[in-house]
XYZ file of C-alpha atoms in Angstrom:
594
model
C -17.935 18.228 -23.416
C -18.582 21.639 -24.986
C -16.144 24.420 -24.113
C -17.761 27.622 -22.864
C -15.841 30.887 -22.758
C -15.599 32.916 -19.550
C -17.826 35.511 -21.206
C -20.725 33.109 -21.833
C -20.337 31.601 -18.334
C -20.554 35.064 -16.807
C -23.542 35.975 -18.991
C -25.430 32.893 -17.759
C -24.327 33.400 -14.128
C -25.298 37.083 -14.006
C -28.693 36.300 -15.581
C -29.501 33.864 -12.748
C -29.537 35.583 -9.372
C -28.399 32.996 -6.832
C -31.070 33.993 -4.291
C -33.827 33.473 -6.881
C -32.456 30.089 -7.951
C -31.860 28.712 -4.440
C -35.247 30.029 -3.238
C -36.780 27.414 -5.538
C -35.198 24.701 -3.354
C -34.696 26.242 0.093
C -36.914 28.565 2.128
C -34.738 31.636 2.689
C -35.241 34.513 5.108
C -33.461 37.861 4.853
C -31.227 38.585 7.801
C -28.973 41.623 7.638
C -27.269 41.793 4.256
C -27.734 38.072 3.497
C -30.298 35.287 3.357
C -30.425 32.288 5.687
C -32.223 28.938 5.677
C -31.908 25.278 6.640
C -29.037 23.635 4.778
C -30.273 21.172 2.095
C -27.000 19.203 2.305
C -27.151 18.093 5.934
C -29.763 17.783 8.689
C -29.959 20.785 11.011
C -32.489 22.572 13.191
C -31.039 26.101 13.105
C -30.374 27.772 9.760
C -26.636 27.985 9.106
C -27.044 28.031 5.312
C -26.149 31.522 4.053
C -26.761 32.964 0.577
C -25.052 36.248 -0.280
C -26.658 38.303 -3.018
C -23.681 40.678 -3.073
C -21.138 37.880 -3.521
C -23.526 35.617 -5.519
C -22.357 32.697 -3.373
C -23.848 30.241 -0.915
C -22.050 28.831 2.128
C -23.103 26.572 4.994
C -21.309 27.365 8.255
C -22.317 23.917 9.518
C -21.171 21.409 6.888
C -18.944 23.635 4.721
C -20.987 23.325 1.504
C -20.462 26.320 -0.752
C -20.158 27.585 -4.291
C -21.782 29.731 -6.940
C -25.115 29.167 -8.697
C -23.548 26.468 -10.920
C -22.057 24.733 -7.889
C -25.421 24.690 -6.097
C -27.138 22.858 -8.945
C -24.189 20.475 -9.315
C -24.375 19.664 -5.601
C -28.153 19.631 -5.127
C -29.275 18.106 -8.427
C -26.004 16.192 -9.000
C -25.741 17.888 -12.398
C -22.537 17.941 -14.379
C -21.281 21.465 -15.124
C -22.649 21.162 -18.661
C -26.093 20.165 -17.361
C -26.091 23.078 -14.886
C -25.013 25.429 -17.681
C -27.778 24.214 -19.991
C -30.425 24.429 -17.260
C -29.503 27.987 -16.227
C -29.148 29.156 -19.822
C -32.627 27.788 -20.575
C -33.993 29.435 -17.430
C -32.667 32.812 -18.565
C -33.545 32.358 -22.254
C -29.892 32.422 -23.332
C -28.876 30.387 -26.368
C -25.603 28.563 -25.836
C -23.101 28.303 -28.700
C -23.140 24.932 -30.426
C -20.124 22.706 -30.105
C -18.601 21.576 -33.402
C -17.814 17.867 -33.314
C -15.107 16.187 -35.359
C -16.210 13.501 -37.814
C -14.983 10.802 -35.421
C -16.837 12.413 -32.489
C -19.995 12.652 -34.604
C -19.811 8.986 -35.581
C -19.181 7.920 -31.972
C -21.933 10.166 -30.631
C -24.428 8.991 -33.274
C -23.560 5.347 -32.593
C -24.020 5.676 -28.823
C -27.185 7.696 -29.395
C -28.630 4.937 -31.593
C -27.849 2.291 -28.948
C -29.635 4.419 -26.332
C -32.599 4.743 -28.737
C -32.803 0.955 -29.116
C -32.760 0.482 -25.329
C -35.456 3.120 -24.930
C -37.635 1.404 -27.559
C -37.070 -1.986 -25.912
C -37.962 -0.510 -22.515
C -41.202 0.928 -23.893
C -42.074 -2.400 -25.534
C -41.392 -4.434 -22.370
C -43.402 -1.889 -20.341
C -46.381 -2.239 -22.709
C -46.215 -6.061 -22.760
C -46.351 -6.271 -18.948
C -49.628 -4.382 -18.977
C -51.105 -6.523 -21.756
C -52.721 -9.953 -21.583
C -49.438 -11.538 -22.686
C -47.690 -10.237 -19.568
C -50.335 -11.384 -17.070
C -48.135 -13.953 -15.315
C -45.257 -11.424 -14.964
C -47.737 -8.895 -13.585
C -48.920 -11.551 -11.141
C -45.283 -12.077 -10.074
C -44.799 -8.359 -9.340
C -48.117 -8.269 -7.498
C -47.015 -11.237 -5.390
C -43.968 -9.161 -4.424
C -46.446 -6.506 -3.186
C -45.375 -3.822 -5.655
C -47.790 -0.967 -6.304
C -48.665 0.373 -9.778
C -46.840 3.574 -8.861
C -43.645 1.678 -7.965
C -43.783 -0.430 -11.153
C -44.144 2.760 -13.181
C -41.351 4.524 -11.277
C -38.892 1.727 -12.117
C -40.273 1.131 -15.643
C -40.824 -2.584 -14.973
C -41.794 -4.752 -17.945
C -41.979 -8.201 -19.502
C -40.181 -9.930 -22.387
C -42.476 -12.233 -24.358
C -42.184 -16.031 -24.460
C -41.354 -15.986 -28.172
C -37.579 -15.896 -28.610
C -37.559 -13.453 -31.550
C -40.381 -11.160 -30.440
C -38.266 -8.086 -29.623
C -36.069 -8.654 -32.690
C -39.061 -8.475 -35.019
C -40.402 -5.406 -33.199
C -37.090 -3.496 -33.445
C -36.506 -4.508 -37.084
C -39.934 -3.068 -37.878
C -38.727 0.163 -36.264
C -35.906 0.329 -38.824
C -32.882 -0.809 -36.778
C -30.362 -2.964 -38.649
C -28.819 -6.235 -37.443
C -25.421 -4.712 -36.621
C -26.896 -2.149 -34.221
C -29.269 -4.693 -32.694
C -26.380 -7.099 -32.081
C -24.231 -4.309 -30.582
C -27.076 -3.309 -28.255
C -26.713 -6.626 -26.407
C -30.463 -7.251 -26.738
C -30.228 -9.515 -29.781
C -27.957 -12.498 -30.451
C -27.229 -13.392 -34.075
C -25.557 -16.687 -34.956
C -25.457 -19.053 -37.930
C -27.359 -21.872 -36.225
C -30.362 -20.048 -34.795
C -30.234 -16.788 -36.699
C -31.437 -13.759 -34.756
C -33.007 -14.282 -31.327
C -33.686 -12.205 -28.248
C -31.335 -12.114 -25.282
C -34.342 -11.918 -22.948
C -37.549 -13.907 -23.322
C -40.247 -14.933 -20.854
C -38.708 -12.767 -18.150
C -39.860 -10.031 -15.774
C -37.781 -7.049 -16.931
C -35.897 -4.423 -14.920
C -34.546 -1.493 -17.000
C -31.099 -0.381 -15.818
C -30.592 3.375 -16.058
C -27.519 5.566 -15.793
C -27.523 8.581 -13.480
C -29.125 10.670 -16.251
C -32.172 8.341 -16.420
C -31.128 6.818 -19.783
C -31.732 3.068 -20.204
C -28.335 1.454 -20.765
C -29.223 -2.204 -20.161
C -31.683 -4.632 -18.609
C -31.970 -7.301 -15.977
C -34.487 -10.113 -16.363
C -35.921 -12.689 -13.944
C -37.132 -15.901 -15.556
C -40.831 -16.705 -15.264
C -41.245 -20.307 -14.196
C -38.430 -22.834 -14.521
C -35.193 -21.910 -16.271
C -31.595 -20.921 -15.774
C -30.134 -18.528 -14.997
C -32.745 -17.181 -12.644
C -31.482 -13.615 -13.177
C -29.852 -12.447 -16.406
C -28.225 -9.086 -17.181
C -27.420 -7.378 -20.470
C -23.870 -8.047 -21.656
C -21.414 -5.146 -21.580
C -21.754 -2.766 -24.527
C -20.504 0.659 -25.570
C -23.083 2.187 -23.222
C -23.235 -0.414 -20.439
C -20.395 -1.194 -18.023
C -21.568 -3.320 -15.068
C -18.583 -2.346 -12.938
C -19.334 1.380 -13.258
C -23.108 1.549 -12.854
C -25.432 0.921 -9.918
C -29.085 -0.041 -10.193
C -31.359 2.670 -8.792
C -28.596 5.281 -8.412
C -30.418 7.560 -10.872
C -33.112 7.885 -8.170
C -30.961 7.477 -5.048
C -28.669 10.357 -6.032
C -31.631 12.748 -5.672
C -32.417 11.605 -2.134
C -32.068 14.058 0.739
C -30.891 11.268 3.038
C -27.192 11.576 3.929
C -26.139 8.060 2.915
C -26.643 5.455 0.189
C -28.177 2.117 1.160
C -26.166 -0.436 -0.787
C -28.103 -3.612 -1.683
C -27.432 -6.824 -3.621
C -30.505 -7.114 -5.851
C -33.147 -5.302 -7.880
C -36.049 -6.279 -5.630
C -34.256 -5.070 -2.495
C -33.756 -1.641 -4.095
C -37.371 -1.466 -5.284
C -38.789 -2.625 -1.934
C -36.741 -0.021 -0.057
C -37.823 2.798 -2.381
C -41.472 1.748 -2.066
C -41.096 1.820 1.739
C -39.784 5.405 1.589
C -36.042 4.710 1.558
C -35.286 6.508 -1.700
C -31.510 6.278 -1.191
C -31.139 2.581 -2.112
C -28.977 1.278 -4.979
C -27.385 -2.057 -5.929
C -24.504 -3.496 -7.933
C -25.576 -5.245 -11.137
C -25.122 -8.943 -10.559
C -21.399 -8.503 -10.031
C -19.101 -7.999 -7.045
C -18.748 -4.431 -5.770
C -15.791 -2.747 -7.530
C -13.613 0.353 -7.228
C -15.544 1.669 -10.237
C -18.767 1.420 -8.244
C -17.096 3.169 -5.290
C -15.780 5.976 -7.513
C -19.289 6.535 -8.892
C -20.834 6.393 -5.426
C -18.388 8.961 -4.051
C -19.856 11.596 -6.367
C -23.172 11.378 -4.509
C -22.547 10.270 -0.916
C -19.873 10.149 1.776
C -21.475 7.209 3.588
C -22.649 3.780 2.421
C -24.779 1.500 4.604
C -24.526 -2.119 3.497
C -27.830 -4.017 3.494
C -26.410 -7.244 2.050
C -28.058 -10.605 2.684
C -27.532 -12.014 6.167
C -26.362 -15.387 4.791
C -22.741 -16.454 4.235
C -22.595 -15.077 0.688
C -23.910 -11.704 1.853
C -21.320 -11.511 4.655
C -18.519 -12.316 2.172
C -19.829 -9.625 -0.193
C -19.806 -7.093 2.660
C -16.248 -8.042 3.638
C -15.137 -7.508 0.018
C -16.939 -4.173 -0.319
C -15.755 -2.553 2.956
C -12.052 -2.074 2.031
C -13.030 -0.847 -1.463
C -15.320 1.788 0.057
C -12.666 2.781 2.586
C -10.052 3.162 -0.157
C -12.421 5.519 -1.995
C -12.875 7.636 1.158
C -16.448 6.462 1.828
C -17.475 5.631 5.393
C -19.131 2.204 5.523
C -21.584 0.782 8.044
C -23.441 -2.535 8.085
C -27.177 -2.933 8.724
C -28.276 -6.228 10.265
C -31.153 -7.954 8.425
C -31.518 -10.738 10.995
C -33.656 -12.704 11.498
C -34.566 -12.056 7.847
C -32.497 -12.700 4.742
C -32.641 -9.321 2.962
C -34.278 -5.843 3.066
C -37.296 -7.001 1.015
C -38.142 -9.784 3.501
C -37.377 -7.541 6.472
C -39.719 -4.728 5.387
C -42.537 -7.124 4.478
C -42.275 -8.687 7.937
C -41.528 -5.735 10.221
C -42.200 -2.585 8.200
C -40.413 0.684 7.411
C -40.264 1.962 10.987
C -38.326 -1.090 12.160
C -35.940 -0.720 9.219
C -35.391 2.939 10.156
C -34.370 1.729 13.608
C -31.901 -0.720 12.033
C -30.349 2.173 10.096
C -29.866 4.004 13.404
C -28.241 0.867 14.860
C -25.934 0.269 11.867
C -22.628 -1.300 12.879
C -19.268 0.350 12.291
C -17.677 -1.559 9.379
C -14.411 -2.264 11.226
C -16.252 -3.628 14.256
C -18.303 -5.768 11.858
C -15.071 -7.175 10.387
C -13.755 -7.929 13.884
C -17.050 -9.629 14.828
C -16.880 -11.858 11.746
C -13.190 -12.536 12.465
C -14.111 -13.693 15.990
C -16.259 -16.481 14.491
C -13.067 -18.197 13.264
C -11.810 -18.754 16.824
C -12.931 -20.748 19.846
C -13.294 -17.933 22.386
C -13.841 -20.451 25.212
C -10.358 -21.851 24.657
C -7.463 -19.671 26.017
C -5.300 -20.493 22.997
C -8.086 -19.609 20.553
C -8.828 -16.397 22.443
C -5.157 -15.354 22.360
C -4.940 -16.114 18.636
C -8.013 -13.926 18.045
C -6.519 -10.989 19.963
C -3.277 -11.268 17.960
C -5.164 -11.298 14.663
C -7.312 -8.346 15.789
C -4.094 -6.476 16.707
C -2.716 -7.070 13.192
C -5.970 -5.782 11.721
C -5.808 -2.635 13.867
C -2.613 -1.707 12.005
C -4.877 -0.715 9.098
C -5.258 2.667 10.810
C -2.144 4.767 10.111
C -3.255 7.684 12.324
C -2.398 7.065 15.969
C -5.450 8.807 17.414
C -7.839 6.823 15.199
C -5.988 3.572 15.901
C -6.183 4.209 19.672
C -9.924 4.887 19.409
C -10.442 1.513 17.725
C -8.111 -0.255 20.171
C -10.289 1.148 22.966
C -13.516 0.016 21.233
C -12.233 -3.520 20.560
C -10.759 -3.825 24.079
C -14.066 -2.760 25.637
C -16.187 -5.109 23.506
C -13.973 -8.161 24.010
C -13.089 -7.433 27.655
C -9.345 -7.093 27.381
C -7.489 -4.095 28.775
C -6.640 -1.165 26.512
C -2.945 -1.323 27.415
C -2.806 -5.083 26.817
C -4.254 -4.725 23.332
C -2.163 -1.627 22.570
C 0.996 -3.597 23.405
C -0.149 -6.410 21.108
C -0.660 -3.862 18.310
C 2.826 -2.417 18.896
C 4.256 -5.958 18.845
C 2.409 -6.718 15.588
C 3.764 -3.480 14.082
C 7.310 -4.489 15.044
C 6.887 -7.933 13.482
C 5.523 -6.346 10.300
C 8.367 -3.802 10.197
C 5.929 -0.903 10.630
C 7.066 0.431 14.003
C 8.715 3.832 13.915
C 10.682 5.616 16.587
C 9.056 8.931 17.208
C 9.912 11.759 19.559
C 6.510 12.958 20.780
C 6.131 16.677 21.239
C 5.645 17.837 24.765
C 1.977 18.552 25.346
C 2.464 22.293 25.849
C 4.577 22.640 22.700
C 2.036 20.640 20.674
C -0.844 22.835 21.848
C 1.154 25.985 21.190
C 1.988 24.872 17.628
C -1.632 23.853 16.895
C -2.890 27.183 18.222
C -0.411 29.041 16.013
C -1.428 27.032 12.925
C -5.120 27.727 13.633
C -4.294 31.438 13.912
C -2.607 31.391 10.481
C -5.595 29.603 8.895
C -7.984 32.163 10.363
C -5.786 35.116 9.332
C -5.748 33.944 5.699
C -9.540 33.662 5.499
C -10.154 36.883 7.416
C -7.930 38.859 5.067
C -9.551 37.363 1.949
C -13.064 37.933 3.286
C -12.297 41.518 4.271
C -10.631 42.423 0.970
C -13.511 40.805 -0.933
C -16.086 42.855 0.981
C -14.076 46.096 1.080
C -11.845 46.267 -2.016
C -10.603 49.730 -0.995
C -8.434 48.120 1.730
C -6.275 46.459 -0.930
C -4.388 49.710 -1.561
C -3.073 49.565 2.033
C -1.614 46.049 1.770
C -0.766 45.486 -1.911
C 2.945 46.311 -1.568
C 3.382 43.862 1.321
C 1.279 40.805 0.505
C 1.201 38.374 -2.426
C -0.610 35.048 -3.018
C 2.643 33.255 -2.056
C 2.174 34.517 1.513
C -0.884 32.258 1.901
C 0.354 28.816 3.088
C -2.942 27.013 2.461
C -3.209 25.957 -1.199
C -6.905 26.793 -1.588
C -6.436 30.201 0.075
C -3.430 30.820 -2.176
C -5.545 30.087 -5.271
C -8.353 32.289 -3.923
C -5.879 35.113 -3.219
C -4.389 34.837 -6.702
C -7.818 35.171 -8.329
C -8.990 37.946 -5.971
C -5.792 40.007 -6.290
C -6.035 39.835 -10.095
C -9.575 41.225 -9.854
C -8.487 43.911 -7.385
C -5.678 44.993 -9.695
C -8.125 45.288 -12.599
C -10.548 47.277 -10.454
C -13.419 44.859 -11.213
C -14.208 42.605 -8.265
C -16.667 39.770 -8.928
C -16.302 37.086 -6.257
C -18.933 34.857 -7.887
C -16.579 34.266 -10.830
C -13.803 32.793 -8.681
C -15.306 29.382 -7.684
C -16.191 28.823 -11.357
C -12.480 28.471 -12.194
C -12.517 25.143 -10.334
C -14.402 22.090 -11.635
C -14.054 20.033 -8.439
C -16.863 20.718 -5.946
C -14.537 20.245 -2.957
C -12.228 22.941 -4.366
C -15.239 25.220 -4.872
C -16.285 24.646 -1.253
C -12.808 25.575 -0.055
C -12.716 28.730 -2.174
C -16.132 29.878 -0.952
C -15.201 29.117 2.660
C -12.129 31.334 2.220
C -14.424 34.303 1.539
C -16.848 33.592 4.397
C -14.809 34.029 7.589
C -16.718 35.886 10.304
C -15.379 39.418 10.729
C -15.697 40.886 14.220
C -17.514 44.150 14.616
C -14.705 46.743 14.379
C -16.001 50.232 15.023
C -13.121 52.702 14.801
C -10.619 53.361 11.989
C -7.777 52.760 14.441
C -9.151 49.315 15.307
C -9.575 48.476 11.625
C -6.021 49.543 10.837
C -4.592 47.519 13.731
C -6.574 44.395 12.784
C -5.543 44.635 9.127
C -1.888 45.118 10.023
C -2.027 42.170 12.449
C -3.337 39.837 9.718
C -0.668 40.835 7.224
C 2.075 40.567 9.873
C 0.943 37.046 10.814
C 1.137 35.858 7.206
C 4.484 37.546 6.518
C 6.056 36.131 9.717
C 4.787 32.661 8.849
C 6.179 32.965 5.324
C 9.605 33.979 6.682
C 9.562 31.037 9.094
C 8.773 28.614 6.233
C 11.653 29.967 4.164
C 14.069 29.780 7.116
C 13.117 26.157 7.909
C 13.676 25.005 4.321
C 17.135 23.371 4.239
C 16.927 21.970 0.723
C 20.262 22.738 -1.031
C 18.394 23.336 -4.305
C 17.959 27.086 -4.865
C 19.708 27.991 -1.588
C 21.187 31.256 -2.864
C 17.877 32.458 -4.255
C 16.114 31.504 -1.020
C 18.711 33.366 1.063
C 18.118 36.523 -1.005
C 14.372 36.105 -0.526
C 14.781 35.716 3.259
C 16.728 38.991 3.443
C 14.044 40.703 1.364
C 11.236 39.335 3.565
C 13.046 40.432 6.767
C 13.475 43.946 5.422
C 9.798 44.085 4.445
C 8.736 42.848 7.887
C 10.769 45.562 9.628
C 9.189 48.193 7.398
C 5.707 46.725 7.960
C 6.098 46.805 11.751
C 6.879 50.541 11.576
C 4.083 51.218 9.079
C 0.850 52.872 10.172
C -2.170 51.873 8.065
C -4.475 54.808 7.440
C -7.504 54.309 5.183
C -8.123 57.253 2.930
């Protein structure tokens, strides 16, 4: 990826006013010193999405989305930083410096580029054949599946001819040599048969990466033949375990989740019915690679796998993989139909929308499938089921979450909460997972939580205030440092802000850009968007500012005092004495803004 200096980043950022850019996507209304609208990243009825022209940042007070103009495009359009940079530079008429590639990088880039060219040419050829007389029976197949011309065009559907060297001859005429054609996965070359096409007499489904580049194909045989469905082999540009069919379109959906399917036709049928958030694995089991890719675009996955035994097994394999990746999974029932394609043809889009609303929690789905292994009319079978369910409930390490699921399972299967909780505790003991804990008294717990919330708020309030009124920094600079901010994101934000304040050039919009991860950018932006109460008098302002700094300094001293690690004890002791002295001085200090 090209490296861009801070100077060129700032030139591109400052040439693209964030209000102008976001106005192209969201209807904004001026309110006070900022602009508000409905958040494009979650469903809401009242506008909590705020765009600050002064800070050149956006922040949603509802879902926490936030960042600079680059971050908005990365989150809304799912651009990489490079793509956002190129788009905004083009928008402002700025020419970006060219990146010098090494000879090895050039060769690798050229090679991959040529493979993508071959796939594009093959896709165009298949597309043309489908719409010719030679592709009539494939066209009839797609028509029988009730696909519209618009849908076929949207997915680039095509046909591979019945002659086994048809594509080979076409691509050779385009100037591609045998080595490249073999490496593309579209052509097989062997001593017996010579060169022949991987796909022939098949309805063709181009497989695209998230940037809409064709990286492979799937083909369904026309008439008799095995296998019924065939995918491109893995190549330098195609990895089945790290790509999802239809994700190039689904990632642009405004729906909050991805509908995860098993086949091409399910994805296409869902998109045609208006569910533009559908994607599918490519003829292989769902993998951690798929989950990692999915996580970039959605926090929830709704499984629409076939309702038969194979589909249930596929769902049971996918659920723990999704959970491990931090994606919430739910399961949509297709019954009495086999898959989404059949369901929509029979009952329509509205009924499918209702099924989405009724999607089953993935853990409760696992428990329901587990129940099928036991005879619930037999006391022994019923007891065995409860014991197995108790062992499964140990998957939840957090006590509050585990108790919530114990309650849900107990209610559904008509056993008391305490009975099931005891079974879970017994299972934990047998598995060696039980721990002796001394629970905090309720009052102490609440007091500690309240104190921690106060510290979090104080950090953000101070950062927001200093960012909006840089002149206040002179009052606190000798008392506060980034190390006084216990939250890591706030500490990073403070470090960047204080450096700007010291230089006398405050530009908050630059700060999120130091972080490539969108979650980090959200945290940074949130740190500068705490709501400041209306403080009217100078005395009130001084008291509020002093209170914030005192809170952070006292918390810092407490952290140092509670650290009993023998490493660096002498240095820590010196620091504690220094912090105590500073606190005493700070308590006597009167803040007066000049």
